[in-house]
Structure formats: C-alpha cells, structure tokens
PDB file of C-alpha atoms in Angstrom:
ATOM      1  CA  MET A   1      56.546  41.682 -13.687  1.00  0.00           C
ATOM      2  CA  ARG A   2      55.053  40.969  -9.964  1.00  0.00           C
ATOM      3  CA  ALA A   3      52.372  43.365 -10.265  1.00  0.00           C
ATOM      4  CA  LYS A   4      51.343  42.518 -14.024  1.00  0.00           C
ATOM      5  CA  LYS A   5      50.463  38.863 -12.099  1.00  0.00           C
ATOM      6  CA  LEU A   6      48.686  39.847  -9.126  1.00  0.00           C
ATOM      7  CA  ILE A   7      46.662  41.836 -11.950  1.00  0.00           C
ATOM      8  CA  ILE A   8      46.128  38.644 -14.019  1.00  0.00           C
ATOM      9  CA  LEU A   9      45.701  37.145 -10.442  1.00  0.00           C
ATOM     10  CA  TYR A  10      43.288  39.281  -9.603  1.00  0.00           C
ATOM     11  CA  ALA A  11      41.294  39.847 -13.250  1.00  0.00           C
ATOM     12  CA  VAL A  12      41.316  34.988 -13.129  1.00  0.00           C
ATOM     13  CA  VAL A  13      39.783  35.868  -9.852  1.00  0.00           C
ATOM     14  CA  LEU A  14      37.346  38.397 -10.641  1.00  0.00           C
ATOM     15  CA  PHE A  15      36.147  36.338 -13.345  1.00  0.00           C
ATOM     16  CA  LEU A  16      35.876  32.670 -11.372  1.00  0.00           C
ATOM     17  CA  VAL A  17      33.474  35.310  -9.496  1.00  0.00           C
ATOM     18  CA  VAL A  18      31.708  36.924 -12.144  1.00  0.00           C
ATOM     19  CA  PHE A  19      30.770  33.269 -13.991  1.00  0.00           C
ATOM     20  CA  ALA A  20      29.990  31.776 -10.754  1.00  0.00           C
ATOM     21  CA  VAL A  21      27.243  34.475  -9.915  1.00  0.00           C
ATOM     22  CA  THR A  22      26.272  34.483 -13.235  1.00  0.00           C
ATOM     23  CA  PHE A  23      26.078  30.296 -13.661  1.00  0.00           C
ATOM     24  CA  ASN A  24      24.061  30.522 -10.095  1.00  0.00           C
ATOM     25  CA  CYS A  25      21.695  33.271 -11.119  1.00  0.00           C
ATOM     26  CA  VAL A  26      20.595  30.910 -14.226  1.00  0.00           C
ATOM     27  CA  CYS A  27      21.076  27.808 -12.627  1.00  0.00           C
ATOM     28  CA  ALA A  28      18.734  28.797  -9.678  1.00  0.00           C
ATOM     29  CA  ILE A  29      15.273  26.437  -9.237  1.00  0.00           C
ATOM     30  CA  ALA A  30      12.736  28.306 -11.524  1.00  0.00           C
ATOM     31  CA  ARG A  31       9.662  25.820 -11.266  1.00  0.00           C
ATOM     32  CA  PHE A  32       8.818  21.990  -9.418  1.00  0.00           C
ATOM     33  CA  ASP A  33       6.395  20.540 -12.329  1.00  0.00           C
ATOM     34  CA  VAL A  34       5.790  17.909  -9.528  1.00  0.00           C
ATOM     35  CA  LYS A  35       2.306  15.808 -10.979  1.00  0.00           C
ATOM     36  CA  PHE A  36       0.648  14.152  -8.189  1.00  0.00           C
ATOM     37  CA  GLU A  37      -1.424  11.001  -8.127  1.00  0.00           C
ATOM     38  CA  VAL A  38      -3.566  10.792  -4.804  1.00  0.00           C
ATOM     39  CA  SER A  39      -7.046  10.081  -4.178  1.00  0.00           C
ATOM     40  CA  SER A  40      -8.193  11.449   0.093  1.00  0.00           C
ATOM     41  CA  MET A  41      -4.436  13.093  -0.034  1.00  0.00           C
ATOM     42  CA  THR A  42      -4.857  16.539  -1.595  1.00  0.00           C
ATOM     43  CA  GLU A  43      -4.201  18.809   1.571  1.00  0.00           C
ATOM     44  CA  GLU A  44      -0.913  16.545   1.542  1.00  0.00           C
ATOM     45  CA  ALA A  45       0.186  17.207  -1.781  1.00  0.00           C
ATOM     46  CA  GLN A  46      -0.721  21.293  -1.856  1.00  0.00           C
ATOM     47  CA  ARG A  47       1.505  21.743   1.078  1.00  0.00           C
ATOM     48  CA  VAL A  48       4.497  20.019  -0.604  1.00  0.00           C
ATOM     49  CA  GLN A  49       4.260  21.559  -3.811  1.00  0.00           C
ATOM     50  CA  ALA A  50       4.042  24.975  -1.567  1.00  0.00           C
ATOM     51  CA  ARG A  51       7.219  23.541   0.852  1.00  0.00           C
ATOM     52  CA  LEU A  52       8.782  22.865  -2.408  1.00  0.00           C
ATOM     53  CA  GLU A  53       8.466  26.693  -3.768  1.00  0.00           C
ATOM     54  CA  GLU A  54       8.584  28.095  -0.415  1.00  0.00           C
ATOM     55  CA  GLU A  55      12.373  26.302   0.590  1.00  0.00           C
ATOM     56  CA  TYR A  56      14.602  25.871  -2.522  1.00  0.00           C
ATOM     57  CA  GLY A  57      12.602  27.763  -4.510  1.00  0.00           C
ATOM     58  CA  GLY A  58      15.672  30.153  -5.808  1.00  0.00           C
ATOM     59  CA  LYS A  59      17.888  28.357  -4.765  1.00  0.00           C
ATOM     60  CA  SER A  60      20.610  25.773  -6.378  1.00  0.00           C
ATOM     61  CA  TYR A  61      19.967  23.600  -9.559  1.00  0.00           C
ATOM     62  CA  LEU A  62      22.700  21.605  -9.211  1.00  0.00           C
ATOM     63  CA  PHE A  63      22.760  20.808  -5.301  1.00  0.00           C
ATOM     64  CA  PHE A  64      19.104  19.794  -5.649  1.00  0.00           C
ATOM     65  CA  GLY A  65      18.678  16.119  -5.735  1.00  0.00           C
ATOM     66  CA  GLN A  66      15.555  13.301  -5.178  1.00  0.00           C
ATOM     67  CA  GLU A  67      16.317  13.028  -1.286  1.00  0.00           C
ATOM     68  CA  ASP A  68      15.135  16.460  -0.592  1.00  0.00           C
ATOM     69  CA  VAL A  69      12.308  16.224  -2.384  1.00  0.00           C
ATOM     70  CA  GLU A  70      11.635  12.853  -0.695  1.00  0.00           C
ATOM     71  CA  THR A  71      11.928  14.322   2.955  1.00  0.00           C
ATOM     72  CA  ILE A  72       9.421  16.837   2.482  1.00  0.00           C
ATOM     73  CA  VAL A  73       6.928  14.143   0.744  1.00  0.00           C
ATOM     74  CA  LEU A  74       7.514  11.611   3.926  1.00  0.00           C
ATOM     75  CA  GLU A  75       7.134  14.879   6.579  1.00  0.00           C
ATOM     76  CA  GLU A  76       4.039  15.608   4.835  1.00  0.00           C
ATOM     77  CA  GLY A  77       2.385  12.371   3.728  1.00  0.00           C
ATOM     78  CA  GLY A  78       3.568   9.908   6.215  1.00  0.00           C
ATOM     79  CA  GLY A  79       4.054   6.467   4.739  1.00  0.00           C
ATOM     80  CA  TYR A  80       0.954   7.710   2.661  1.00  0.00           C
ATOM     81  CA  LEU A  81       3.067   9.711   0.158  1.00  0.00           C
ATOM     82  CA  THR A  82       6.294   8.019  -2.241  1.00  0.00           C
ATOM     83  CA  VAL A  83       8.287   9.619  -4.878  1.00  0.00           C
ATOM     84  CA  GLU A  84       7.842   7.903  -8.084  1.00  0.00           C
ATOM     85  CA  SER A  85      10.014   9.712 -10.237  1.00  0.00           C
ATOM     86  CA  PHE A  86      12.924  12.185 -10.241  1.00  0.00           C
ATOM     87  CA  SER A  87      14.641  14.039 -12.781  1.00  0.00           C
ATOM     88  CA  LYS A  88      15.853  17.198 -13.434  1.00  0.00           C
ATOM     89  CA  THR A  89      15.930  19.517 -17.000  1.00  0.00           C
ATOM     90  CA  PHE A  90      18.313  22.088 -17.065  1.00  0.00           C
ATOM     91  CA  PRO A  91      18.800  24.874 -16.098  1.00  0.00           C
ATOM     92  CA  ASN A  92      16.149  25.463 -14.118  1.00  0.00           C
ATOM     93  CA  VAL A  93      13.270  22.678 -13.817  1.00  0.00           C
ATOM     94  CA  ILE A  94      12.622  20.214 -11.131  1.00  0.00           C
ATOM     95  CA  HIS A  95      10.865  17.053 -12.502  1.00  0.00           C
ATOM     96  CA  ALA A  96       9.347  14.643  -9.274  1.00  0.00           C
ATOM     97  CA  GLN A  97       5.833  12.326  -9.602  1.00  0.00           C
ATOM     98  CA  VAL A  98       4.614  11.930  -6.283  1.00  0.00           C
ATOM     99  CA  ARG A  99       1.724   8.863  -5.990  1.00  0.00           C
ATOM    100  CA  GLU A 100      -0.832   8.414  -2.358  1.00  0.00           C
ATOM    101  CA  LYS A 101      -0.780   4.295  -1.478  1.00  0.00           C
ATOM    102  CA  LEU A 102      -4.025   2.926  -0.624  1.00  0.00           C
ATOM    103  CA  GLU A 103      -4.418   0.531   2.239  1.00  0.00           C
ATOM    104  CA  VAL A 104      -5.546  -1.880   1.212  1.00  0.00           C
ATOM    105  CA  LEU A 105      -5.540  -4.685   4.805  1.00  0.00           C
ATOM    106  CA  SER A 106      -5.567  -4.232   8.470  1.00  0.00           C
ATOM    107  CA  VAL A 107      -3.179  -7.731   9.788  1.00  0.00           C
ATOM    108  CA  LYS A 108      -3.484  -8.032  13.320  1.00  0.00           C
ATOM    109  CA  LEU A 109      -0.343  -9.136  14.656  1.00  0.00           C
ATOM    110  CA  GLY A 110      -0.184  -9.235  18.605  1.00  0.00           C
ATOM    111  CA  ASP A 111      -2.204  -5.701  19.738  1.00  0.00           C
ATOM    112  CA  LYS A 112      -1.832  -4.077  16.952  1.00  0.00           C
ATOM    113  CA  TYR A 113      -3.135  -3.620  13.609  1.00  0.00           C
ATOM    114  CA  TYR A 114      -1.128  -2.849  10.451  1.00  0.00           C
ATOM    115  CA  ALA A 115      -2.823  -1.535   8.092  1.00  0.00           C
ATOM    116  CA  ILE A 116      -0.462  -2.257   4.308  1.00  0.00           C
ATOM    117  CA  ASP A 117      -1.182  -1.457   0.568  1.00  0.00           C
ATOM    118  CA  GLU A 118      -0.984  -4.273  -2.208  1.00  0.00           C
ATOM    119  CA  GLU A 119       2.926  -4.345  -1.849  1.00  0.00           C
ATOM    120  CA  ASN A 120       2.977  -5.155   1.471  1.00  0.00           C
ATOM    121  CA  THR A 121       4.471  -2.044   2.631  1.00  0.00           C
ATOM    122  CA  ILE A 122       3.087  -0.679   6.294  1.00  0.00           C
ATOM    123  CA  LEU A 123       1.609   2.321   5.966  1.00  0.00           C
ATOM    124  CA  ALA A 124       0.388   2.956   9.737  1.00  0.00           C
ATOM    125  CA  ILE A 125       0.328   0.718  13.278  1.00  0.00           C
ATOM    126  CA  ASN A 126      -3.312   1.084  14.933  1.00  0.00           C
ATOM    127  CA  GLY A 127      -5.116   0.409  17.798  1.00  0.00           C
ATOM    128  CA  THR A 128      -8.146  -1.057  15.780  1.00  0.00           C
ATOM    129  CA  ALA A 129      -8.491  -1.486  11.582  1.00  0.00           C
ATOM    130  CA  VAL A 130      -9.525   2.047  11.046  1.00  0.00           C
ATOM    131  CA  ASN A 131      -7.972   3.294   7.911  1.00  0.00           C
ATOM    132  CA  ASN A 132      -6.935   6.807   7.130  1.00  0.00           C
ATOM    133  CA  VAL A 133      -9.637   7.953   5.240  1.00  0.00           C
ATOM    134  CA  SER A 134     -12.624   6.499   7.002  1.00  0.00           C
ATOM    135  CA  GLY A 135     -14.635   3.255   8.174  1.00  0.00           C
ATOM    136  CA  ASN A 136     -12.185  -0.021   8.422  1.00  0.00           C
ATOM    137  CA  ASN A 137     -10.036  -2.223   6.593  1.00  0.00           C
ATOM    138  CA  PRO A 138     -10.764  -5.568   6.310  1.00  0.00           C
ATOM    139  CA  ALA A 139      -9.005  -7.561   9.149  1.00  0.00           C
ATOM    140  CA  LEU A 140      -6.971 -10.483   9.237  1.00  0.00           C
ATOM    141  CA  TYR A 141      -6.862 -12.258  11.866  1.00  0.00           C
ATOM    142  CA  GLY A 142      -4.771 -15.887  12.658  1.00  0.00           C
ATOM    143  CA  ILE A 143      -1.525 -14.252  11.343  1.00  0.00           C
ATOM    144  CA  SER A 144       1.462 -14.627  13.400  1.00  0.00           C
ATOM    145  CA  PRO A 145       4.593 -11.947  13.311  1.00  0.00           C
ATOM    146  CA  ARG A 146       8.341 -13.916  11.714  1.00  0.00           C
ATOM    147  CA  ASP A 147       9.752 -11.273  14.978  1.00  0.00           C
ATOM    148  CA  ALA A 148       7.190 -10.666  18.048  1.00  0.00           C
ATOM    149  CA  ASP A 149       9.831  -8.723  20.131  1.00  0.00           C
ATOM    150  CA  ASN A 150      11.414  -7.055  16.805  1.00  0.00           C
ATOM    151  CA  PRO A 151       8.200  -5.978  14.880  1.00  0.00           C
ATOM    152  CA  ALA A 152       8.420  -4.144  11.356  1.00  0.00           C
ATOM    153  CA  GLN A 153       7.943  -0.384  11.247  1.00  0.00           C
ATOM    154  CA  VAL A 154       5.866   1.932   9.440  1.00  0.00           C
ATOM    155  CA  GLY A 155       7.499   2.121   5.890  1.00  0.00           C
ATOM    156  CA  GLU A 156       8.676  -1.761   6.159  1.00  0.00           C
ATOM    157  CA  GLN A 157       7.767  -4.780   4.553  1.00  0.00           C
ATOM    158  CA  LEU A 158       5.083  -6.718   6.928  1.00  0.00           C
ATOM    159  CA  THR A 159       6.762 -10.322   7.996  1.00  0.00           C
ATOM    160  CA  VAL A 160       4.972 -13.250   8.736  1.00  0.00           C
ATOM    161  CA  ALA A 161       5.969 -16.185  10.578  1.00  0.00           C
ATOM    162  CA  ALA A 162       7.697 -18.960   8.349  1.00  0.00           C
ATOM    163  CA  GLU A 163       4.856 -21.395   8.860  1.00  0.00           C
ATOM    164  CA  ASP A 164       2.296 -18.829   7.547  1.00  0.00           C
ATOM    165  CA  ALA A 165       4.011 -17.118   4.970  1.00  0.00           C
ATOM    166  CA  GLU A 166       2.031 -19.059   1.997  1.00  0.00           C
ATOM    167  CA  ALA A 167      -1.230 -17.830   3.394  1.00  0.00           C
ATOM    168  CA  PHE A 168      -0.864 -14.829   4.005  1.00  0.00           C
ATOM    169  CA  GLU A 169       1.114 -15.111   0.327  1.00  0.00           C
ATOM    170  CA  ALA A 170      -2.493 -16.123  -0.963  1.00  0.00           C
ATOM    171  CA  PHE A 171      -4.892 -14.297   1.496  1.00  0.00           C
ATOM    172  CA  MET A 172      -2.938 -10.053   0.150  1.00  0.00           C
ATOM    173  CA  GLY A 173      -3.338 -11.994  -3.662  1.00  0.00           C
ATOM    174  CA  ILE A 174      -7.318 -11.125  -3.034  1.00  0.00           C
ATOM    175  CA  PHE A 175      -6.620  -7.448  -3.028  1.00  0.00           C
ATOM    176  CA  ILE A 176      -3.228  -7.060  -5.257  1.00  0.00           C
ATOM    177  CA  LYS A 177      -5.420  -5.466  -8.681  1.00  0.00           C
ATOM    178  CA  LYS A 178      -3.924  -6.413 -12.133  1.00  0.00           C
ATOM    179  CA  ASP A 179      -3.616  -4.586 -14.824  1.00  0.00           C
ATOM    180  CA  GLU A 180      -6.427  -5.747 -17.615  1.00  0.00           C
ATOM    181  CA  GLU A 181      -4.246  -7.674 -19.712  1.00  0.00           C
ATOM    182  CA  GLU A 182      -3.100 -10.481 -16.412  1.00  0.00           C
ATOM    183  CA  LYS A 183      -6.762 -10.652 -15.340  1.00  0.00           C
ATOM    184  CA  ASP A 184      -8.387 -13.464 -15.377  1.00  0.00           C
ATOM    185  CA  GLU A 185     -12.163 -15.258 -14.631  1.00  0.00           C
ATOM    186  CA  ILE A 186     -11.032 -15.285 -10.604  1.00  0.00           C
ATOM    187  CA  ASP A 187      -9.392 -11.535 -10.726  1.00  0.00           C
ATOM    188  CA  ILE A 188     -12.492 -10.550 -12.575  1.00  0.00           C
ATOM    189  CA  ILE A 189     -14.796 -12.225 -10.192  1.00  0.00           C
ATOM    190  CA  LEU A 190     -12.361 -10.862  -6.849  1.00  0.00           C
ATOM    191  CA  GLU A 191     -12.906  -7.395  -8.214  1.00  0.00           C
ATOM    192  CA  ARG A 192     -16.201  -7.584  -7.631  1.00  0.00           C
ATOM    193  CA  THR A 193     -16.403  -8.920  -3.978  1.00  0.00           C
ATOM    194  CA  ARG A 194     -13.401  -8.041  -2.418  1.00  0.00           C
ATOM    195  CA  ASP A 195     -15.105  -4.457  -0.944  1.00  0.00           C
ATOM    196  CA  ASN A 196     -17.292  -5.961   0.656  1.00  0.00           C
ATOM    197  CA  ILE A 197     -15.282  -8.251   2.876  1.00  0.00           C
ATOM    198  CA  VAL A 198     -15.197  -7.236   6.337  1.00  0.00           C
ATOM    199  CA  SER A 199     -12.989  -9.638   7.894  1.00  0.00           C
ATOM    200  CA  MET A 200     -10.968 -13.190   7.998  1.00  0.00           C
ATOM    201  CA  ARG A 201      -9.920 -15.399  10.230  1.00  0.00           C
ATOM    202  CA  TYR A 202      -7.132 -18.261   9.581  1.00  0.00           C
ATOM    203  CA  SER A 203      -7.777 -21.021  11.934  1.00  0.00           C
ATOM    204  CA  LYS A 204      -5.138 -23.801  12.484  1.00  0.00           C
ATOM    205  CA  ASP A 205      -6.729 -25.510  14.999  1.00  0.00           C
ATOM    206  CA  LEU A 206     -10.137 -26.172  14.900  1.00  0.00           C
ATOM    207  CA  VAL A 207     -11.996 -27.268  17.702  1.00  0.00           C
ATOM    208  CA  GLY A 208     -15.412 -28.859  17.845  1.00  0.00           C
ATOM    209  CA  LEU A 209     -16.057 -29.733  14.379  1.00  0.00           C
ATOM    210  CA  GLU A 210     -15.551 -33.071  12.498  1.00  0.00           C
ATOM    211  CA  TYR A 211     -13.144 -31.088  10.319  1.00  0.00           C
ATOM    212  CA  GLY A 212      -9.827 -31.330  11.491  1.00  0.00           C
ATOM    213  CA  GLY A 213      -7.381 -29.352   8.901  1.00  0.00           C
ATOM    214  CA  ALA A 214      -6.964 -25.581   8.731  1.00  0.00           C
ATOM    215  CA  ASP A 215     -10.199 -22.637   7.432  1.00  0.00           C
ATOM    216  CA  LEU A 216     -10.619 -19.425   6.737  1.00  0.00           C
ATOM    217  CA  TYR A 217     -13.772 -17.559   7.867  1.00  0.00           C
ATOM    218  CA  ILE A 218     -14.571 -14.842   5.946  1.00  0.00           C
ATOM    219  CA  GLU A 219     -17.164 -11.909   6.791  1.00  0.00           C
ATOM    220  CA  MET A 220     -18.907 -10.624   4.524  1.00  0.00           C
ATOM    221  CA  ARG A 221     -20.387  -6.789   5.068  1.00  0.00           C
ATOM    222  CA  GLU A 222     -24.033  -7.576   4.293  1.00  0.00           C
ATOM    223  CA  GLY A 223     -24.537 -10.356   7.420  1.00  0.00           C
ATOM    224  CA  VAL A 224     -23.725 -13.489   5.309  1.00  0.00           C
ATOM    225  CA  CYS A 225     -19.836 -15.465   6.115  1.00  0.00           C
ATOM    226  CA  VAL A 226     -17.765 -17.664   3.950  1.00  0.00           C
ATOM    227  CA  TRP A 227     -16.288 -20.881   5.032  1.00  0.00           C
ATOM    228  CA  ILE A 228     -13.155 -22.255   2.717  1.00  0.00           C
ATOM    229  CA  ILE A 229     -12.067 -26.044   3.771  1.00  0.00           C
ATOM    230  CA  ASP A 230      -8.047 -26.615   3.884  1.00  0.00           C
ATOM    231  CA  PRO A 231      -7.734 -22.944   2.136  1.00  0.00           C
ATOM    232  CA  LEU A 232      -4.286 -23.390   1.005  1.00  0.00           C
ATOM    233  CA  GLU A 233      -5.074 -26.371  -1.319  1.00  0.00           C
ATOM    234  CA  GLY A 234      -6.520 -24.298  -4.533  1.00  0.00           C
ATOM    235  CA  PHE A 235      -7.380 -21.531  -2.437  1.00  0.00           C
ATOM    236  CA  ARG A 236      -8.106 -19.100  -6.161  1.00  0.00           C
ATOM    237  CA  ASP A 237     -10.791 -21.987  -7.197  1.00  0.00           C
ATOM    238  CA  LYS A 238     -12.182 -22.561  -4.289  1.00  0.00           C
ATOM    239  CA  MET A 239     -12.386 -18.492  -3.931  1.00  0.00           C
ATOM    240  CA  LYS A 240     -13.947 -18.416  -6.814  1.00  0.00           C
ATOM    241  CA  SER A 241     -16.417 -20.734  -6.632  1.00  0.00           C
ATOM    242  CA  ALA A 242     -17.888 -19.118  -3.102  1.00  0.00           C
ATOM    243  CA  MET A 243     -17.636 -15.329  -4.279  1.00  0.00           C
ATOM    244  CA  ASN A 244     -20.177 -16.807  -7.535  1.00  0.00           C
ATOM    245  CA  ALA A 245     -22.286 -18.609  -4.758  1.00  0.00           C
ATOM    246  CA  TYR A 246     -21.896 -14.960  -2.973  1.00  0.00           C
ATOM    247  CA  LEU A 247     -22.928 -12.886  -5.988  1.00  0.00           C
ATOM    248  CA  GLY A 248     -26.016 -15.059  -6.898  1.00  0.00           C
ATOM    249  CA  LEU A 249     -27.554 -15.072  -3.664  1.00  0.00           C
ATOM    250  CA  GLY A 250     -30.583 -12.726  -3.292  1.00  0.00           C
ATOM    251  CA  ASP A 251     -30.184  -8.988  -1.160  1.00  0.00           C
ATOM    252  CA  ALA A 252     -32.143 -10.664   1.780  1.00  0.00           C
ATOM    253  CA  GLN A 253     -30.279 -14.640   1.600  1.00  0.00           C
ATOM    254  CA  ARG A 254     -26.463 -12.158   2.075  1.00  0.00           C
ATOM    255  CA  THR A 255     -27.449 -10.832   5.197  1.00  0.00           C
ATOM    256  CA  TYR A 256     -27.349 -14.539   7.250  1.00  0.00           C
ATOM    257  CA  GLY A 257     -26.127 -18.456   6.933  1.00  0.00           C
ATOM    258  CA  TYR A 258     -22.974 -19.487   5.433  1.00  0.00           C
ATOM    259  CA  ILE A 259     -21.204 -20.872   1.850  1.00  0.00           C
ATOM    260  CA  THR A 260     -18.862 -23.479   2.497  1.00  0.00           C
ATOM    261  CA  VAL A 261     -16.653 -24.438  -0.249  1.00  0.00           C
ATOM    262  CA  ALA A 262     -14.391 -28.084   0.554  1.00  0.00           C
ATOM    263  CA  SER A 263     -12.773 -28.176  -2.297  1.00  0.00           C
ATOM    264  CA  ALA A 264     -11.255 -27.112  -4.895  1.00  0.00           C
ATOM    265  CA  ASP A 265     -13.336 -28.423  -8.019  1.00  0.00           C
ATOM    266  CA  GLY A 266     -16.505 -28.886  -5.661  1.00  0.00           C
ATOM    267  CA  GLU A 267     -19.898 -26.698  -5.860  1.00  0.00           C
ATOM    268  CA  ALA A 268     -20.223 -24.076  -2.789  1.00  0.00           C
ATOM    269  CA  ASP A 269     -22.685 -24.779  -0.650  1.00  0.00           C
ATOM    270  CA  TYR A 270     -24.975 -22.118   0.869  1.00  0.00           C
ATOM    271  CA  ARG A 271     -27.149 -22.810   4.350  1.00  0.00           C
ATOM    272  CA  ALA A 272     -29.733 -20.477   5.463  1.00  0.00           C
ATOM    273  CA  GLU A 273     -28.344 -21.387   9.117  1.00  0.00           C
ATOM    274  CA  GLU A 274     -26.277 -19.880  11.801  1.00  0.00           C
ATOM    275  CA  PRO A 275     -22.107 -20.442  10.696  1.00  0.00           C
ATOM    276  CA  PRO A 276     -20.504 -23.006  13.181  1.00  0.00           C
ATOM    277  CA  PHE A 277     -17.920 -20.700  13.334  1.00  0.00           C
ATOM    278  CA  SER A 278     -17.325 -17.323  14.470  1.00  0.00           C
ATOM    279  CA  VAL A 279     -15.505 -15.355  12.146  1.00  0.00           C
ATOM    280  CA  ALA A 280     -14.255 -12.349  14.870  1.00  0.00           C
ATOM    281  CA  GLU A 281     -11.094 -13.179  16.909  1.00  0.00           C
ATOM    282  CA  GLN A 282     -11.087 -15.531  19.230  1.00  0.00           C
TER     283      GLN A 282
END
C-alpha cells in the first residue's frame, strides 16, 4: 500500500515537472515588438532592441514586466527615452512603445541650465544651454528655483519659486505644441516664430528706464529683439502682436532694432535703434 502511494506521488511530481518544462518552453519570450518614436536617438533605440533580445529572449514570459523594459530604456536613453505603453500577447510576444523626449527650453537656475521638454521634465543639467543634438536650446533667464538647496534632478519636474510660477507657465506656453483642433490664431503664429527665439530674460526690477514694472526681453535669431512690457497682463495677446510685427519685418530689419508691446490691445512698435535693455543675463 505504501509503495503504491509512493508511485502515485512520483507520478504526480513527474507530471508537474514535465508540465512546468513544457509550459516554460511554450511561454518563453519569442519576440519583442517594440515601436520607437525617435528623431535623434536611433542608435539608442537599436541598442534597447538588441539588449531586450539578448538578455530576455527565450526567458520566461510570465515573469517579464514593464519594469524590465524601463530599466534598459533608462540605461540606454538616459532621461531622453520613455516607455509610453507596455503589453503582452500570450504566450510569447512582448509589446512596447518607446518615445524620445525632445528638449524645448533651457532654464538658467543658479549656475546650471536645466534642459526641459514641453511637459516640464528635466532631461539634462548642463553648464550651458546646449541641447543633446547640436546647437543650443532657447535660454530663459530671470526665474528663481523653488528650493536652491535641493534642486530638482534629471527625470523630475522643474520647480520654480512661487512668485515666478505664473510667469514660468506663461513663457513655457510658447513652446508647447498643440493638436490641430486645439490651435487658435496665437498658437499658429507662435508655431511660426518660436524656433527663432534665442533667449528670453524676465526682469522684475528695472533700473534706468521710465517703466518700472516687470518685463520680458526676447532675442530673435536674426538679431532683432522684442520687449514685452508687463508680460503677465494679457501675455498671449501681447506675444501675438509682437510676433506679427516680427513676421512683418523685412529680412534686413530683422537684423537690428527692437519691437515693443506695452498693452494687450495695443500695436507693436518697431524702432530701428539699439534697444535700451540687454537680453543676456546680467
């Protein structure tokens, strides 16, 4: 009787072992279907695909999760690649979508430039406004950090001082792309001009000028500057007026002088003379 029970036990154990081996073979990862949305990080995307196949190909489908993809994506792409979606198709296919984050602005806080995407995520911290491809990002000066002793790190949201939060949100709005159905006239104008912005300086304490409020100074790529007086009052309308004036200038005019907008419903004023301000950080 005891021998019979042992035989049954051995048979059950053997069945479970065979079942586990068979199931594991059937459920071994056979394919990684990863869709990449990248512009400048093609090589990094290729390395992500290769590592997934080399390190996890043939491994257990059941114990593979999104965190495994995210680890490799982070190691190969730094803060510039993110996993947008993840799913599995039984019994052996892994699906993922990986997107490249693009720098839109470098914010000068202290002695560092924080390169951020349009979602305000820090992608890199640099000593200049340089971007990860070539050239420089538009630089924003005059904004204070929320906590200078504990600055935000790569992958985190950039946080600014409470008194500058409204200004920062308004200025960031220049660089946020919208879907076609969401665009208004101002968005279309900004879309045509934002790539020509070199730097912006927000100033709350003017010295030596008749006007004594806050200002935003914008340097355009060709050389002409824009002076937005009291920018937080009707900022988008003032930008519309200023950028319309900029688009209306001839090629030669865009290389010198400055455009002033003082009121949201006022006309922009172009003057072919040296501006009474400096766009660069003081």
